[in-house]
Short mmCIF file of C-alpha atoms in Angstrom, two decimals:
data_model
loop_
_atom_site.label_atom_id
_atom_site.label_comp_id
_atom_site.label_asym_id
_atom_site.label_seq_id
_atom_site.Cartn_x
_atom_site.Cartn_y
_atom_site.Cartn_z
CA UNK A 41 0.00 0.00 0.00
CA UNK A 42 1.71 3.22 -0.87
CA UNK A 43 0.47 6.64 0.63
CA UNK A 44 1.63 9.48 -1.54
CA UNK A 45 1.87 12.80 0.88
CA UNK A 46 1.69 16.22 -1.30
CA UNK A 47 1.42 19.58 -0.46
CA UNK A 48 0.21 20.38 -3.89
CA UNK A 49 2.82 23.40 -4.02
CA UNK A 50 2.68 25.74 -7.05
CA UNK A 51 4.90 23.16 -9.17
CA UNK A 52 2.63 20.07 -8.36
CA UNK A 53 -0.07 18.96 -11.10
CA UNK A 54 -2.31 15.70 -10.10
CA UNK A 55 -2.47 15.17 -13.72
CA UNK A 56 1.23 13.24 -12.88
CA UNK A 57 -0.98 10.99 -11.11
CA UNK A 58 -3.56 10.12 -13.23
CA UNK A 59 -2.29 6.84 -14.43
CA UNK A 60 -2.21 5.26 -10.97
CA UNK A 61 -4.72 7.31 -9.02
CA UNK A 62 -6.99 4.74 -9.33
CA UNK A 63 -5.30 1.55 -7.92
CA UNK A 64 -6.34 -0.66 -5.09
CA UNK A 65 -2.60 0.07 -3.36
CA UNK A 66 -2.51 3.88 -4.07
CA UNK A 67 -3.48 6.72 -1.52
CA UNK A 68 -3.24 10.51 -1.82
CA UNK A 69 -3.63 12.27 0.69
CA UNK A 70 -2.60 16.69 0.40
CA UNK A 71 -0.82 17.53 3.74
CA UNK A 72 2.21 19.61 4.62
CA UNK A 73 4.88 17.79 6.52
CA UNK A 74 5.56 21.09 8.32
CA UNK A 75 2.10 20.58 10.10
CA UNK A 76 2.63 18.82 12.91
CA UNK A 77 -0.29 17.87 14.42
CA UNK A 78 -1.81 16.41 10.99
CA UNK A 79 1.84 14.74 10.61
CA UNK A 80 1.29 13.19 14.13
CA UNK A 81 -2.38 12.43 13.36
CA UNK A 82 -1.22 10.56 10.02
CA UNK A 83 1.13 8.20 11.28
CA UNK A 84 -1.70 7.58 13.81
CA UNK A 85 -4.58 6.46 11.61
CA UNK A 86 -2.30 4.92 8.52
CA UNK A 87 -0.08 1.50 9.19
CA UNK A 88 3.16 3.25 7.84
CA UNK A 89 6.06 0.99 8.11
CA UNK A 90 8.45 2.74 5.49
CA UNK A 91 8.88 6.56 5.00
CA UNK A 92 10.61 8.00 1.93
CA UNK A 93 11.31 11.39 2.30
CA UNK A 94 11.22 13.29 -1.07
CA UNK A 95 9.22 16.68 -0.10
CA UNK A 96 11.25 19.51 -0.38
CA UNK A 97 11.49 23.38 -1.65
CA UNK A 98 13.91 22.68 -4.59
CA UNK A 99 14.80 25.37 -6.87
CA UNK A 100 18.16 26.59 -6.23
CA UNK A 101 17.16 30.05 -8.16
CA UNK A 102 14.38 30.76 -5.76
CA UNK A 103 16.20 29.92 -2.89
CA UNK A 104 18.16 32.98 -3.04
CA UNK A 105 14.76 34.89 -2.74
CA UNK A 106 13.34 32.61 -0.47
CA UNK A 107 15.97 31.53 1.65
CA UNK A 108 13.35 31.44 5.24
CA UNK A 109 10.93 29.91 3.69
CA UNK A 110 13.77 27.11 2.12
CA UNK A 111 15.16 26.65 5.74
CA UNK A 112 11.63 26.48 6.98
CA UNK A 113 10.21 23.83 4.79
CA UNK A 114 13.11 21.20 4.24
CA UNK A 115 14.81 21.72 8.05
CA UNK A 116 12.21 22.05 9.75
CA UNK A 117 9.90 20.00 7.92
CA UNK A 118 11.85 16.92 7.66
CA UNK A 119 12.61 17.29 11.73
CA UNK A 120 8.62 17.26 12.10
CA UNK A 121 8.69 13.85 9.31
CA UNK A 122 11.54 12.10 10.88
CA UNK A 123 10.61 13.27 14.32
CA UNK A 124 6.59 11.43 13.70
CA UNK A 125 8.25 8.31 11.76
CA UNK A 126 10.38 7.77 14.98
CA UNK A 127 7.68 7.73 17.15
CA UNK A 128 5.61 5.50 14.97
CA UNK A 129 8.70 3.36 15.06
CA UNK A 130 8.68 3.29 11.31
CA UNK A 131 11.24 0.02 9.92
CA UNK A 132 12.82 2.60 7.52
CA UNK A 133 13.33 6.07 7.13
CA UNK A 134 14.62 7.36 3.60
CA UNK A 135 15.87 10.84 3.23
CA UNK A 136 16.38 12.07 -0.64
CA UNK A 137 19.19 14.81 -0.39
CA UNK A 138 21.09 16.27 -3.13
CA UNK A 139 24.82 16.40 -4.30
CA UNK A 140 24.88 19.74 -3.79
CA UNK A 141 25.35 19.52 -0.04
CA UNK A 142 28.98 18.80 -1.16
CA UNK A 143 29.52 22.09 -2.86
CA UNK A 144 31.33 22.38 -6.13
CA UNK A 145 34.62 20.80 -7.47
CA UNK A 146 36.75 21.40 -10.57
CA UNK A 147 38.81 17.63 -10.09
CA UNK A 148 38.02 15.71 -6.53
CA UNK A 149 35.45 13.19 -6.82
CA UNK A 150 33.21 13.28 -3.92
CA UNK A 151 32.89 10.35 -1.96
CA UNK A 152 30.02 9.54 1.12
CA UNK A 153 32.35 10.43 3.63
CA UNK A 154 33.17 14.22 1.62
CA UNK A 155 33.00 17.22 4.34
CA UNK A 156 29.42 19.18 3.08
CA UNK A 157 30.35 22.74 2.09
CA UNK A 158 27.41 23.64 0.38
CA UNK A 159 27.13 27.00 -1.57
CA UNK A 160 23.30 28.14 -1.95
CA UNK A 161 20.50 28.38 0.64
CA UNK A 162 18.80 25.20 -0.89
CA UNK A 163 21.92 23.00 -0.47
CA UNK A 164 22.64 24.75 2.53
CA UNK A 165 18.72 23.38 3.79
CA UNK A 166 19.01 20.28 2.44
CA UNK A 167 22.97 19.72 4.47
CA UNK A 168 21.27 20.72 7.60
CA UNK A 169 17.99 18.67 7.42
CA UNK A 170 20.40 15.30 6.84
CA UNK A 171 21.91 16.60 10.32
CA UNK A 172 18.98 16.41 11.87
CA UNK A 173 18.24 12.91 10.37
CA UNK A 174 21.20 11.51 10.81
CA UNK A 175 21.27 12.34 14.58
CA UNK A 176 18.17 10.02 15.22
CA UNK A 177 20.24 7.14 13.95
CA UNK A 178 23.02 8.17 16.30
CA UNK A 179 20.63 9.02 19.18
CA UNK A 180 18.33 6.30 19.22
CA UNK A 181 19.68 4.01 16.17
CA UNK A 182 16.24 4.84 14.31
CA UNK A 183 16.65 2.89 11.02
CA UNK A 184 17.55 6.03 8.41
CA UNK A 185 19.19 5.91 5.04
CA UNK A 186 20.36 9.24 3.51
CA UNK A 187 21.08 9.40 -0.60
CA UNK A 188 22.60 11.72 -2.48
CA UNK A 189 21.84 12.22 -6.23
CA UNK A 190 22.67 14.07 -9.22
CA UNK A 191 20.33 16.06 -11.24
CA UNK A 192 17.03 13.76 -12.33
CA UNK A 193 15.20 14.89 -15.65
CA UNK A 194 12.30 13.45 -17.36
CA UNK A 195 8.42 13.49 -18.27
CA UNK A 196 6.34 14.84 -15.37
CA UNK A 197 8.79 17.54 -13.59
CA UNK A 198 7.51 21.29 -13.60
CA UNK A 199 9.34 22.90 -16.23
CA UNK A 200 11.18 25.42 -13.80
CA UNK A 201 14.29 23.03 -14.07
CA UNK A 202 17.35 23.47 -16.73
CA UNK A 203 15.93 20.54 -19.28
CA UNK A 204 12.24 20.78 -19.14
CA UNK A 205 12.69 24.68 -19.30
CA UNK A 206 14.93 24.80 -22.01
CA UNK A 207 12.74 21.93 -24.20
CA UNK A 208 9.91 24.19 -23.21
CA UNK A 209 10.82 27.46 -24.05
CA UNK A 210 12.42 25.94 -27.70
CA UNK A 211 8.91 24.68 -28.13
CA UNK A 212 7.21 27.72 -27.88
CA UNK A 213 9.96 29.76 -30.04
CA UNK A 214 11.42 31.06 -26.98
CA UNK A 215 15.50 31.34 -26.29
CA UNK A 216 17.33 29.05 -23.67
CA UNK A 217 18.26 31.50 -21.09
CA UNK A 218 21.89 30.86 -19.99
CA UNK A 219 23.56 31.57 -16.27
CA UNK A 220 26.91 33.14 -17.19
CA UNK A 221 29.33 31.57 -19.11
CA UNK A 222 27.07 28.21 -19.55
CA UNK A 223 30.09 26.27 -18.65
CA UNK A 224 28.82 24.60 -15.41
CA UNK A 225 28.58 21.04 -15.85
CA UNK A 226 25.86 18.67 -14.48
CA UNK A 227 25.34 14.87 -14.49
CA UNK A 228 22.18 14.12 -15.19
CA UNK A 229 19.79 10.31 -14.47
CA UNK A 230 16.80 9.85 -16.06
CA UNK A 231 14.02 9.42 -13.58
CA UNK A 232 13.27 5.28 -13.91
CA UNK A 233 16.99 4.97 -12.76
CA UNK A 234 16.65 7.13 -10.34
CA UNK A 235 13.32 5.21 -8.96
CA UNK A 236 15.54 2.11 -9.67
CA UNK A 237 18.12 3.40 -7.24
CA UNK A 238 15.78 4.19 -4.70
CA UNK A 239 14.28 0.88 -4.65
CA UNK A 240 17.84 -0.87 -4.40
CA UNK A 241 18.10 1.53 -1.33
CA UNK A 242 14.54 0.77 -0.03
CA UNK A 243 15.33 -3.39 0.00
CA UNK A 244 19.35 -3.74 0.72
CA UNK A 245 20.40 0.17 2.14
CA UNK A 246 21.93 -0.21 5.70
CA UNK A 247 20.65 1.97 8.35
CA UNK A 248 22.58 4.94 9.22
CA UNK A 249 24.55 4.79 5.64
CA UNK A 250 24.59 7.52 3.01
CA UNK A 251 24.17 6.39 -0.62
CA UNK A 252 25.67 8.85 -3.60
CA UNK A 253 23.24 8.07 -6.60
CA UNK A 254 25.71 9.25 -9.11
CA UNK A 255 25.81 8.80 -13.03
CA UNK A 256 29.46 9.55 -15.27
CA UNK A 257 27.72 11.33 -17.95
CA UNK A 258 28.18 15.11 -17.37
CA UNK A 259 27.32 17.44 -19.90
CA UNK A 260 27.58 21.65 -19.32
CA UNK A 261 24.50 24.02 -19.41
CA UNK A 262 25.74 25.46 -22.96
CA UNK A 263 26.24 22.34 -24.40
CA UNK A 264 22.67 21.18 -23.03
CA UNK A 265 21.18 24.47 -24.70
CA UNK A 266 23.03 23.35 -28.10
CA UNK A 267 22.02 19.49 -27.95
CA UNK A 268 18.55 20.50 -27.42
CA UNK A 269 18.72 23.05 -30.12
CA UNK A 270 19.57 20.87 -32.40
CA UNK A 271 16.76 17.97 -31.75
CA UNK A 272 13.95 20.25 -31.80
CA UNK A 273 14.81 23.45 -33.92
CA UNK A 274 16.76 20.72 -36.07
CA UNK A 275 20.21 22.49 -37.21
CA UNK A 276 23.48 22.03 -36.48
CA UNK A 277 25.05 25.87 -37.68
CA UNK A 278 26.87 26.89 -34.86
CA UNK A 279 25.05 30.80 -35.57
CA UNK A 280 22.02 29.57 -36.08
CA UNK A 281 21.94 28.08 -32.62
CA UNK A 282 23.38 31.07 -31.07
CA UNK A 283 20.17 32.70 -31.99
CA UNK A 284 18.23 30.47 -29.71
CA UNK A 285 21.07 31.38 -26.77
CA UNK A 286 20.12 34.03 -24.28
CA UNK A 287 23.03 34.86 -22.10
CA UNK A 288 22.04 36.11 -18.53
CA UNK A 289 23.65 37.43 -15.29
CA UNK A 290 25.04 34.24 -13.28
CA UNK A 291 23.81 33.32 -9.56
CA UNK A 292 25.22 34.46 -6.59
CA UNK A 293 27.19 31.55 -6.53
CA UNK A 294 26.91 28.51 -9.08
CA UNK A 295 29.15 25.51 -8.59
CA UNK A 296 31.00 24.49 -11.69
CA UNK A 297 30.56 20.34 -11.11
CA UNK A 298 30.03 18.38 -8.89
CA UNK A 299 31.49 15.13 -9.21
CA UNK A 300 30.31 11.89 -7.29
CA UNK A 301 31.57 8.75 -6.69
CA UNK A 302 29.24 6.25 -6.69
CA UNK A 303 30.57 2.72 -6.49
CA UNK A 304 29.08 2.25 -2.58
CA UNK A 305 25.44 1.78 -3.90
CA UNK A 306 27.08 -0.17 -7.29
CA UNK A 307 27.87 -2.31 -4.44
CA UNK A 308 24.03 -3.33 -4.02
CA UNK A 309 23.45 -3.72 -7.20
CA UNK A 310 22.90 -0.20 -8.93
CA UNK A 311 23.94 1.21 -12.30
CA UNK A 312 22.16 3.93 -14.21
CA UNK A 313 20.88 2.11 -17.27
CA UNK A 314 19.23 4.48 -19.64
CA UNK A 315 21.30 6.07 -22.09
CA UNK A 316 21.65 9.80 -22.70
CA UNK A 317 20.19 9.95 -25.99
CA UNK A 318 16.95 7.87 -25.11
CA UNK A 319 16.11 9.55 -22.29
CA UNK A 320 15.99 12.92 -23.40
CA UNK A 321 14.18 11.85 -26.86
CA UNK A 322 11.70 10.31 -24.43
CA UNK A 323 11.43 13.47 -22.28
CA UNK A 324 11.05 16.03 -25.36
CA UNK A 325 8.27 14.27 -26.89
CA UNK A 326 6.25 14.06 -23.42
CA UNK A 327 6.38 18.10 -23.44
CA UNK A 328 5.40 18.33 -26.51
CA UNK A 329 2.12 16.57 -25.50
CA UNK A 330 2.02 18.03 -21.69
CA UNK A 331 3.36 21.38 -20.88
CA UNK A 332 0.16 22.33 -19.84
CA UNK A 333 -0.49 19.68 -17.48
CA UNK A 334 0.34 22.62 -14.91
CA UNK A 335 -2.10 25.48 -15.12
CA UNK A 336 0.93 27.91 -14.26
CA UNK A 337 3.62 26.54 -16.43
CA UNK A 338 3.98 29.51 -18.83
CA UNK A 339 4.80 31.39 -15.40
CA UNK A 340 8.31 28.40 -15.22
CA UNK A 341 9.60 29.93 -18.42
CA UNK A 342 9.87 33.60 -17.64
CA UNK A 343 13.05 35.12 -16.92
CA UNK A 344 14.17 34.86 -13.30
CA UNK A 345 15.86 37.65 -11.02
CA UNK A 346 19.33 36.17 -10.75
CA UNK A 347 21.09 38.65 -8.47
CA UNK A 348 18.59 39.60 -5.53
CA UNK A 349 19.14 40.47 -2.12
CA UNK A 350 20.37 37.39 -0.19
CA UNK A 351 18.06 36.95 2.93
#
């Protein structure tokens, strides 16, 4: 029996949903895991025995703007979660966190045991909710798992991320807007591996272990722009795809890579399995179909205020 817990935030759609909303083992219930009481109340009335953790305030842009709001949701929120799971005495408590809690790296491969330095208020939320989760392992050897991954794309995610924006915009005659230089690189899973990972965790992760979900292919934010450029505006001139490049004031800060190693969960079993070029033909033709499976996704694609007061 799975229980799906949403807030129904401004990037949500239940249109996602519609292919399982109607079977025997699915629930959805709309809650906010910074509610306490209702948290408390749910893991009184539902037989929860397994907890992953994936609700979170996610957009590194808006987390410069946002940056209470960020600390309030994924700190404090997951200490309410992991807090209500421990009481329930839940088997298993999975916390999705990010690579960015590691900060950025030109060469040194980051490994579980890394030092977190993270750079932006979203990493910097996500670093200090795993705190909090780790310490009920060492406290009271509550049964957590924390994973790490790199960037996930595919069908279904809100279009405010680098992939779906960029296929987005493209499709709607729009220019890839471009932090900087465009030279940051990011490794990027396609969602089923990711779920695939996740799973491996779910049956063989050991409790109070971190898990890096890491893949080798790394491609920079330019070169993203370019690839896409080329599969849906179909040309390969170098000017004519500069015409579909919008260049932009950079963050406040924006790590150039961040490189995992990943051979601790490749030790259960793991390997990313879907190739580049599948995945992403995959995820273009899905937003072709449903971009407006949000009622706000035009809002995703406008130009974002890169250089605000940090707060």
């Amino acid at each position: 029996m799975i229980i799906n817990l949403d807030k129904l935030d401004y990037c949500a759609s239940l249109k996602n949903l519609e292919t399982i909303s109607n079977k025997q083992n699915y629930k959805f219930i709309q809650g906010d895991i910074c509610d306490s009481h209702f948290v408390k109340l749910l893991f009184e009335t539902e037989k929860i025995d397994i907890v992953l953790h994936f609700a979170a305030q996610t957009h590194v842009d808006l987390s410069f703007v946002r940056a209470f709001e960020f600390t309030y949701v994924n700190v404090y929120g997951t200490h309410v979660l992991v807090s209500a799971a421990h009481e329930a005495r839940v088997e298993k408590f999975i916390y999705v966190s990010t690579d960015e809690v590691y900060g950025g790296s030109l060469d040194k491969e980051f490994d579980e045991s890394s030092p977190k330095q993270p750079t932006n208020p979203y990493a910097s939320s996500k670093a200090a909710a795993e705190c909090f989760v780790q310490s009920y392992w060492e406290r009271y050897k509550f049964p957590v798992v924390i994973t790490r991954s790199s960037n996930v794309y595919g069908p279904h995610q809100y279009p405010e991320k680098v992939i779906p924006k960029f296929i987005s915009l493209l499709q709607h005659n729009r220019k890839c807007c471009i932090h900087g230089s465009g030279l940051q690189t990011r490794n990027f899973l396609y969602a089923t591996d990711v779920v695939e990972a996740f799973l491996t965790v779910l049956k063989k992760g050991e409790p109070g272990e971190i898990y890096n979900i890491g893949t080798n292919f790394e491609m920079s934010v330019l070169q993203l722009a370019k690839e896409l450029i080329q599969l849906i505006k179909e040309t390969n001139s170098e000017s004519e795809m500069e015409n579909w490049v919008d260049y932009v004031n950079d963050r406040p800060t924006n790590d150039m890579r961040y490189p995992m190693k990943s051979e601790k969960i490749h030790g259960l079993g793991w390997r990313p399995k879907v190739p580049w070029k599948e995945g992403i033909k995959k995820t273009i033709e899905w937003y072709k179909e449903n971009f407006h499976n949000w009622k706000n996704a035009e809002k995703a694609l406008e130009p974002f205020p890169v250089r605000p007061p940090f707060v």
